[in-house]
Short mmCIF file of C-alpha atoms and ligand atoms in Angstrom, two decimals:
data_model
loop_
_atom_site.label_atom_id
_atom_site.label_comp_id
_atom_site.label_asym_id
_atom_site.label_seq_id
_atom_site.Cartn_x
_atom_site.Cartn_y
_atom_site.Cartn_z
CA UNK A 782 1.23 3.42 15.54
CA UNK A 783 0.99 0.29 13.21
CA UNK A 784 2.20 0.88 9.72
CA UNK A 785 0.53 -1.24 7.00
CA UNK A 786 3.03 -1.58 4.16
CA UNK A 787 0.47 -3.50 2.42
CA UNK A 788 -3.19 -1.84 1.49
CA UNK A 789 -6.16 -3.98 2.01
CA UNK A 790 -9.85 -3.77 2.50
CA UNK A 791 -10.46 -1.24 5.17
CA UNK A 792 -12.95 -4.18 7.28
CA UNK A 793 -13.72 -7.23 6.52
CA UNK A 794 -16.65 -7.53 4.73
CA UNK A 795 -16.76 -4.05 3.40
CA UNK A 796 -17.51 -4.08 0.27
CA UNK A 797 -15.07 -2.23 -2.63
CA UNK A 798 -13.62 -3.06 -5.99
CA UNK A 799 -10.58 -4.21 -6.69
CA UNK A 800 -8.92 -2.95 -10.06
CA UNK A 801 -6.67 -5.86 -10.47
CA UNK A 802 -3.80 -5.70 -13.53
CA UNK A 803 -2.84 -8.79 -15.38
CA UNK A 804 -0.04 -9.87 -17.63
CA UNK A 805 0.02 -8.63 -21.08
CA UNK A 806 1.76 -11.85 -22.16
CA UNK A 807 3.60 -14.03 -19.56
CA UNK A 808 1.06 -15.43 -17.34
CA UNK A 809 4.19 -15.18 -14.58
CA UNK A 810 4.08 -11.78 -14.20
CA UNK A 811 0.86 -12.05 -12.28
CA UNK A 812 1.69 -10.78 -8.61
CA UNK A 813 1.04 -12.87 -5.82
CA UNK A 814 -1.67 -10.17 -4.31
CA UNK A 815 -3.27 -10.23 -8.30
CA UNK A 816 -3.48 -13.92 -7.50
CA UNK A 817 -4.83 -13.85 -4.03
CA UNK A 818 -7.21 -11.27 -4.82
CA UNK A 819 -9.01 -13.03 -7.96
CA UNK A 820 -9.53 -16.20 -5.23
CA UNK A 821 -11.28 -14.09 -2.55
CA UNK A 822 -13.38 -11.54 -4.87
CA UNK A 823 -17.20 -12.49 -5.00
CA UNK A 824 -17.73 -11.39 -8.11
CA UNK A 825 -15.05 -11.15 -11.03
CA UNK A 826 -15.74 -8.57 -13.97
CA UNK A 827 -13.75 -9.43 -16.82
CA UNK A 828 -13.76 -8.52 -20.30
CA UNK A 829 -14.16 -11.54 -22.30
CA UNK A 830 -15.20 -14.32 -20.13
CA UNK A 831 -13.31 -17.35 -23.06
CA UNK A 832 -10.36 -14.94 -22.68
CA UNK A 833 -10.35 -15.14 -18.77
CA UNK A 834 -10.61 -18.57 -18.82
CA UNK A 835 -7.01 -19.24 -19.76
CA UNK A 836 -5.90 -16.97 -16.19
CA UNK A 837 -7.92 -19.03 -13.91
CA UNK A 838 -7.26 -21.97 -15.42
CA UNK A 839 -3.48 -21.10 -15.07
CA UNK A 840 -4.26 -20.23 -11.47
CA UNK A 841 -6.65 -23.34 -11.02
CA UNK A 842 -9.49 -21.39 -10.26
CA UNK A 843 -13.03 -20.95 -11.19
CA UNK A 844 -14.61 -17.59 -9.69
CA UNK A 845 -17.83 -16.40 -10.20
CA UNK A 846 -17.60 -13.95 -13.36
CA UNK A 847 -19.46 -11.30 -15.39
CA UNK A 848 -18.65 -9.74 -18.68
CA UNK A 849 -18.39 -6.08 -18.74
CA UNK A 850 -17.51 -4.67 -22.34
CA UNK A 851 -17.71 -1.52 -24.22
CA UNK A 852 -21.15 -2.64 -24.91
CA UNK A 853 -22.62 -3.08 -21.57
CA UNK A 854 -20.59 -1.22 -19.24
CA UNK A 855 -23.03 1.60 -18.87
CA UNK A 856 -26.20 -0.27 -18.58
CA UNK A 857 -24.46 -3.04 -15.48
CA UNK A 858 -22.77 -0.16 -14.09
CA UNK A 859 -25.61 0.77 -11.67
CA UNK A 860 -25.95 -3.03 -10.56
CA UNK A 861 -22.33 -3.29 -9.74
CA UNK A 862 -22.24 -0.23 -7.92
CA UNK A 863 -25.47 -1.37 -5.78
CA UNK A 864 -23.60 -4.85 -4.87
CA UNK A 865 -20.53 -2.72 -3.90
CA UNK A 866 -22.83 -0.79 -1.75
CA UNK A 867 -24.29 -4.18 -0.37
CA UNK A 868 -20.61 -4.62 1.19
CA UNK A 869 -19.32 -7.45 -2.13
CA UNK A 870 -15.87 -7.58 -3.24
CA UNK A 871 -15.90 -7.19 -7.20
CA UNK A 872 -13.17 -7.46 -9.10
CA UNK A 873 -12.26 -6.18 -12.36
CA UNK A 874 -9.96 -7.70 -14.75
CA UNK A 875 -9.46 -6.93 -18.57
CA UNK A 876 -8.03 -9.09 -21.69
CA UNK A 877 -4.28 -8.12 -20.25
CA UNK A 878 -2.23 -5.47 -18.65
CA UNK A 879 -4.08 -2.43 -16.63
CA UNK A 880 -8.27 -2.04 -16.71
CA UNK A 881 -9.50 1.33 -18.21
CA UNK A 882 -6.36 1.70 -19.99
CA UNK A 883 -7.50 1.74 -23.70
CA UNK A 884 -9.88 -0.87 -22.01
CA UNK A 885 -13.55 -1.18 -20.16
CA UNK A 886 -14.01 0.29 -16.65
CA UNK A 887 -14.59 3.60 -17.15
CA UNK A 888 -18.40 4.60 -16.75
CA UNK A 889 -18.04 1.59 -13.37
CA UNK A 890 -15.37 4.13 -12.20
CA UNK A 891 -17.12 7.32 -12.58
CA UNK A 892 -19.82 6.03 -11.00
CA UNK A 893 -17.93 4.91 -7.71
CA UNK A 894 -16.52 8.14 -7.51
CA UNK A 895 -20.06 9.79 -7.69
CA UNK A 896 -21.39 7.74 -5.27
CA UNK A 897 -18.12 7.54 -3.00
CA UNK A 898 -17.90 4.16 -2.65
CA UNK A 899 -14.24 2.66 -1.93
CA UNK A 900 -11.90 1.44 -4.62
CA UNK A 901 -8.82 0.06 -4.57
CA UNK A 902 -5.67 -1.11 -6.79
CA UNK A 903 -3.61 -4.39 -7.74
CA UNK A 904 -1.42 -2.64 -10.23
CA UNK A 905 0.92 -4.27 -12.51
CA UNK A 906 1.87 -5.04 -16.40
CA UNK A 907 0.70 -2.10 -19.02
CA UNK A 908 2.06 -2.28 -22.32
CA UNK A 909 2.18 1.36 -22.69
CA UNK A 910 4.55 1.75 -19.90
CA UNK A 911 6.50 -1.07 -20.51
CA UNK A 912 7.17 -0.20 -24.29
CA UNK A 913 8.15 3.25 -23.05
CA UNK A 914 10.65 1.97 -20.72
CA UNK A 915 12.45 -0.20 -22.84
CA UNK A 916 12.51 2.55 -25.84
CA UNK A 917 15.61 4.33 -24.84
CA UNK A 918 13.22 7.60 -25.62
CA UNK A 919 12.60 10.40 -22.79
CA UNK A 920 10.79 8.92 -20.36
CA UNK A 921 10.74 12.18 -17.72
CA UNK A 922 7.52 13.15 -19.36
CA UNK A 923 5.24 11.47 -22.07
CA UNK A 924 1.83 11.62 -23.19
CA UNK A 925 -0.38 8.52 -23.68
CA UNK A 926 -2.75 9.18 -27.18
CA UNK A 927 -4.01 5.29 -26.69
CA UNK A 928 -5.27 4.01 -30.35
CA UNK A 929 -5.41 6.61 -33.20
CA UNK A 930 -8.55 7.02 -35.13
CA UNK A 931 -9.16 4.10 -37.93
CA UNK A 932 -9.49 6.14 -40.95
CA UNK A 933 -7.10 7.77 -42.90
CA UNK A 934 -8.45 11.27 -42.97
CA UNK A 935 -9.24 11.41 -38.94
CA UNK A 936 -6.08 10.29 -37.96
CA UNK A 937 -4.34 11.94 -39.81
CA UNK A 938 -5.81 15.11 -38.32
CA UNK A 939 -4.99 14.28 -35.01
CA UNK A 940 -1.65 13.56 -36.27
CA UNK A 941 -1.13 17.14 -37.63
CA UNK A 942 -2.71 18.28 -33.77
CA UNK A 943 0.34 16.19 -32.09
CA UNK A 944 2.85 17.80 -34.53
CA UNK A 945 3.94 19.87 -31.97
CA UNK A 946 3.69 17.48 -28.93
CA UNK A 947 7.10 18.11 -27.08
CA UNK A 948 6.67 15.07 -24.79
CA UNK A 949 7.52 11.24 -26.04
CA UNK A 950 4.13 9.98 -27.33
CA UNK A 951 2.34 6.73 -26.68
CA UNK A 952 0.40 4.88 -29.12
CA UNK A 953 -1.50 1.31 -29.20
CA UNK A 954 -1.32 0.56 -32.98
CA UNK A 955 -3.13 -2.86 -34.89
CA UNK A 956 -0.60 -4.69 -37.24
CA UNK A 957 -3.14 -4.55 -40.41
CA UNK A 958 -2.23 -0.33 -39.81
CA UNK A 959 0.69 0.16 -38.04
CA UNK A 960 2.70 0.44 -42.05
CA UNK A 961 0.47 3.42 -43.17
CA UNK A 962 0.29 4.83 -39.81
CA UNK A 963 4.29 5.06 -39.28
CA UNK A 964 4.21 6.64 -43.10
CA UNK A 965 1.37 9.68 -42.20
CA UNK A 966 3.97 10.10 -38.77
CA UNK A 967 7.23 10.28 -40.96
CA UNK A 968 5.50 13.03 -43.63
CA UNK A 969 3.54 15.06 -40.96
CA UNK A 970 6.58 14.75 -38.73
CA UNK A 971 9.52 14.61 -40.33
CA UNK A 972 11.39 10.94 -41.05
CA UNK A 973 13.77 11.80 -39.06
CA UNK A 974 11.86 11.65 -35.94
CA UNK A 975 12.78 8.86 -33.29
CA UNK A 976 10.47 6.27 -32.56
CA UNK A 977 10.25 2.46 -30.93
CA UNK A 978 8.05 -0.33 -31.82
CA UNK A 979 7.92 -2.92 -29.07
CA UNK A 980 5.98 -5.71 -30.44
CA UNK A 981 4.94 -8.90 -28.76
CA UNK A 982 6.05 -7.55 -25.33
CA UNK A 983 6.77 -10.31 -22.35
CA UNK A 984 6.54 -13.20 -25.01
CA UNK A 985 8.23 -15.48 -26.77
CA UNK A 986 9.47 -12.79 -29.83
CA UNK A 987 9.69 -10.17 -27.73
CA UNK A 988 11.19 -7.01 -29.70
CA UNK A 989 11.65 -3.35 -29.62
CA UNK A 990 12.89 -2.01 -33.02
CA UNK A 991 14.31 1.55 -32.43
CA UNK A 992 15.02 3.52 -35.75
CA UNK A 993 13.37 6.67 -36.85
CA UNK A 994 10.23 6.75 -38.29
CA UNK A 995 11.57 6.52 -41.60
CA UNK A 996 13.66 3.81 -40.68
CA UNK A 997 10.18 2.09 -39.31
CA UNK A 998 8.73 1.98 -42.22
CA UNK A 999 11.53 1.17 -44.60
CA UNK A 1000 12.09 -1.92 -42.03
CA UNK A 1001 8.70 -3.09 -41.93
CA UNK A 1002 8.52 -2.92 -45.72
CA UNK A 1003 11.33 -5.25 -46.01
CA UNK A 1004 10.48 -7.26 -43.18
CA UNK A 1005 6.97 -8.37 -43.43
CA UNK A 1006 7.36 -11.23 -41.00
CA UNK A 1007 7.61 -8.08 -38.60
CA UNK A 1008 4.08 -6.68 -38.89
CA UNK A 1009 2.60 -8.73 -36.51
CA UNK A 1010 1.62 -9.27 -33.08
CA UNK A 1011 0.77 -7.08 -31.16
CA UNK A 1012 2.13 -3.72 -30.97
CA UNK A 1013 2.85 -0.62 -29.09
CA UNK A 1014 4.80 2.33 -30.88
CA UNK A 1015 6.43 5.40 -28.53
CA UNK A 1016 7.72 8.07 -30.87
CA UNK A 1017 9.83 11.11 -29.54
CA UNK A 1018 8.52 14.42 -29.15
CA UNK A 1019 8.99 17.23 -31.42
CA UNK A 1020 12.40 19.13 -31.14
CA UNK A 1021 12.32 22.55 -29.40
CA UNK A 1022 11.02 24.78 -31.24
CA UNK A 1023 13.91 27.36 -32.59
CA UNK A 1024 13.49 31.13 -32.42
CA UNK A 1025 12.75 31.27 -35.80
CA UNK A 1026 9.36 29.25 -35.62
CA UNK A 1027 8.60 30.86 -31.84
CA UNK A 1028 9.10 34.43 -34.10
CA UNK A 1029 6.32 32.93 -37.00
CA UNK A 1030 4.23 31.64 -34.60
CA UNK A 1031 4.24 35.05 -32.75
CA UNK A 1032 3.34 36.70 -36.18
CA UNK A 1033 0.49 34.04 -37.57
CA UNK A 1034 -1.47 33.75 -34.30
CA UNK A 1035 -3.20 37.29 -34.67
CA UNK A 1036 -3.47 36.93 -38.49
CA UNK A 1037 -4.97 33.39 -38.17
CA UNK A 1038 -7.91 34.66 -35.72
CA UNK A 1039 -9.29 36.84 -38.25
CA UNK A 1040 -8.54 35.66 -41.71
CA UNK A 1041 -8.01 32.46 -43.41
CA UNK A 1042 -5.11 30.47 -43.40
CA UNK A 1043 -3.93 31.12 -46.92
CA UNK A 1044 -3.98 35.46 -46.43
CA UNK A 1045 -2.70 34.89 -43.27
CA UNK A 1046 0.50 33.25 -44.30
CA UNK A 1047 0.58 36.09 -47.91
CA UNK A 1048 0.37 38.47 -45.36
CA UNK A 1049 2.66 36.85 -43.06
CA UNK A 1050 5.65 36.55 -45.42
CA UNK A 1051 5.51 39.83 -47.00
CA UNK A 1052 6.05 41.35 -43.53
CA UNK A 1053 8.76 38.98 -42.30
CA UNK A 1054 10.27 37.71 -45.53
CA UNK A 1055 10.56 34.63 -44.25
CA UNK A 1056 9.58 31.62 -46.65
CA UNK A 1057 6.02 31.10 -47.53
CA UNK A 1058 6.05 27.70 -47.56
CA UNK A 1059 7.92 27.29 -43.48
CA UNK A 1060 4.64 29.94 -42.94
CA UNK A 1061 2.20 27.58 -44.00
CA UNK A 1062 3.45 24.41 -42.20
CA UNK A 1063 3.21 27.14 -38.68
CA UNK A 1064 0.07 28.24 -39.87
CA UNK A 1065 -1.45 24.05 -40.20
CA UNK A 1066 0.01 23.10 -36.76
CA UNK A 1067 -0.89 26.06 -35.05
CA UNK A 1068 -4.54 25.86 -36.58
CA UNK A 1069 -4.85 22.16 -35.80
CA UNK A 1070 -3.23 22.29 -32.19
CA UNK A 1071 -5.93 24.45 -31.22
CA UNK A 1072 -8.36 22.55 -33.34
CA UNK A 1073 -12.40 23.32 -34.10
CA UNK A 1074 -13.03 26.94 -33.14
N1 SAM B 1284 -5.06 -2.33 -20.99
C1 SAM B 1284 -3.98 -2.82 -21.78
C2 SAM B 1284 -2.66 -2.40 -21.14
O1 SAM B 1284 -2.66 -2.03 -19.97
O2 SAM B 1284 -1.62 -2.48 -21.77
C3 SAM B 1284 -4.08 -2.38 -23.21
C4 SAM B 1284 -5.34 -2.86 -23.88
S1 SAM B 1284 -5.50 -2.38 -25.54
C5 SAM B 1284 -7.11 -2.96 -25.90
C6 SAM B 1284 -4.54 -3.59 -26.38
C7 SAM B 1284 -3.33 -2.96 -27.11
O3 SAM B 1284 -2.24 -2.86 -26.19
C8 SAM B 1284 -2.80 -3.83 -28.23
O4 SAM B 1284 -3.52 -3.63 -29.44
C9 SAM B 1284 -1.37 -3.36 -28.34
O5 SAM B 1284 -1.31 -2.13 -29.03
C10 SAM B 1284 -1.03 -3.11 -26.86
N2 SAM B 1284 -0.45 -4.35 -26.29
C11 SAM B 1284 -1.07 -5.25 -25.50
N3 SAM B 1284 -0.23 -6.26 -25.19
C12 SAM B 1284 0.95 -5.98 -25.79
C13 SAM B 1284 2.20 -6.65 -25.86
N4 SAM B 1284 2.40 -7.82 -25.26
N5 SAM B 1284 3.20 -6.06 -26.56
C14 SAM B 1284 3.01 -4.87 -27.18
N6 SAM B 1284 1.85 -4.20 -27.16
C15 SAM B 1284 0.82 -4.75 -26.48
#
């Protein structure tokens, strides 16, 4: 039998699409099958057509493209998936790094899959896996949360449902944000808590500042020439939990399901002794890790 080490289109002339990642910074780290495959495709779907411009021109290339965006995804989705079917290679490219990931593709995808039509994968540069890599945090297991809500009051809610998160934790983050973000992290979380900010990944002023969250911010304030570029932060995961919190946890769960918070934790502490206030912090991240009842 014939191994392939190499996966391409099952026939010629088949059609498929071909998820293709691109660099996140340094045009070089395009791969060679990235490269071949954005020459052969029929159709390229990219994200921003100005923005794709700069790759082909790099590659001295000038395929046939079509913008798919958060916009229009859903509505050119059944088109696509009809050309696929009519045996065309499409390709689909985003702004940089890996399609779908905190980036258009999605509905296209879902669609495929309902209508089992063949995809396959040029993988390659991902900021959230490179800024994990080169944080010196626990890379075994992690868990990708992608952009936090814009406002204040939303993130911060989702913050206080992570509190507990034992994994390392992914985040994309915008400069204008990333100050008062790192601040709601180091109160919900403690300041104490490691983190990385790898900013400007692959280019010129590459850097990956590793200090706690505390540290972050206290950084960033005196460094404002810092707060830009672009930015991905990876933040450790919270500490085991000791057998004191496993014991109030244990003791607020049944309370919390039938009263509110506030007699749950009065009730709580009169029966354990333990300190009111260590009750209430349980009670809020046990409350908001199971979130809306
Ligand atoms: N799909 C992309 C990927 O695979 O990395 C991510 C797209 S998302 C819209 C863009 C966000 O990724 C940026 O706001 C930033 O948080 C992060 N990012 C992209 N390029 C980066 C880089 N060179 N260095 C650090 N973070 C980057």
């Amino acid at each position: 039998m014939v191994m392939n080490d190499h996966a391409e289109p099952a026939e010629i002339g088949a059609g498929q699409l071909t998820i293709i990642a691109t660099p996140i910074g340094n045009l070089d780290d395009l791969s060679l099958r990235a490269q071949r495959a954005i020459s052969t495709a029929t159709l390229i779907l990219v994200e921003d057509r100005r923005h794709a411009q700069r790759l082909f021109q790099h590659l001295g290339v000038q395929p046939k493209t079509l913008a798919l965006h958060e916009h229009n995804e859903r509505a050119l989705a059944p088109q696509i998936a009809q050309r696929i079917a009519a045996g065309e290679d499409i390709a689909l490219l985003s702004d940089a790094g890996m399609p779908l990931i905190s980036d258009p593709g999605f509905p296209l995808l879902a669609l495929l899959r309902e209508q089992q039509l063949p995809v396959t994968i040029i993988p390659g540069p991902n900021a959230a896996l490179a800024a994990l890599a080169l944080s010196g945090l626990p890379s075994d297991r992690f868990s990708f949360e992608g952009f936090l809500p814009a406002k204040g009051g939303a993130r911060r809610a989702r913050l206080q449902a992570l509190q507990l998160e034992p994994r390392s934790m992914i985040f994309y983050e915008a400069p204008h944000r990333i100050v008062e973000t790192l601040a709601d992290m180091a109160e919900l979380w403690g300041a104490d808590r490691e983190a990385a900010l790898c900013r400007e990944l692959t280019k010129m002023y590459e850097e990956c500042l590793r200090d706690s969250l505390g540290g972050l911010v206290a950084l960033l304030q005196a460094h404002p020439d810092k707060v830009r570029g672009e930015m991905t932060l990876v933040v450790a995961g919270a500490p085991e939990q000791t057998q004191e919190a496993t014991d109030a946890d244990q003791l607020l769960s049944p309370l919390l399901a039938e009263l509110p918070l506030a007699q749950a934790v009065r009730i709580a502490a009169n029966q354990s002794g333990m300190a009111h206030r260590f009750l209430y912090t349980r009670a809020l991240a046990l409350t908001s890790a199971q979130g809306p009842a």
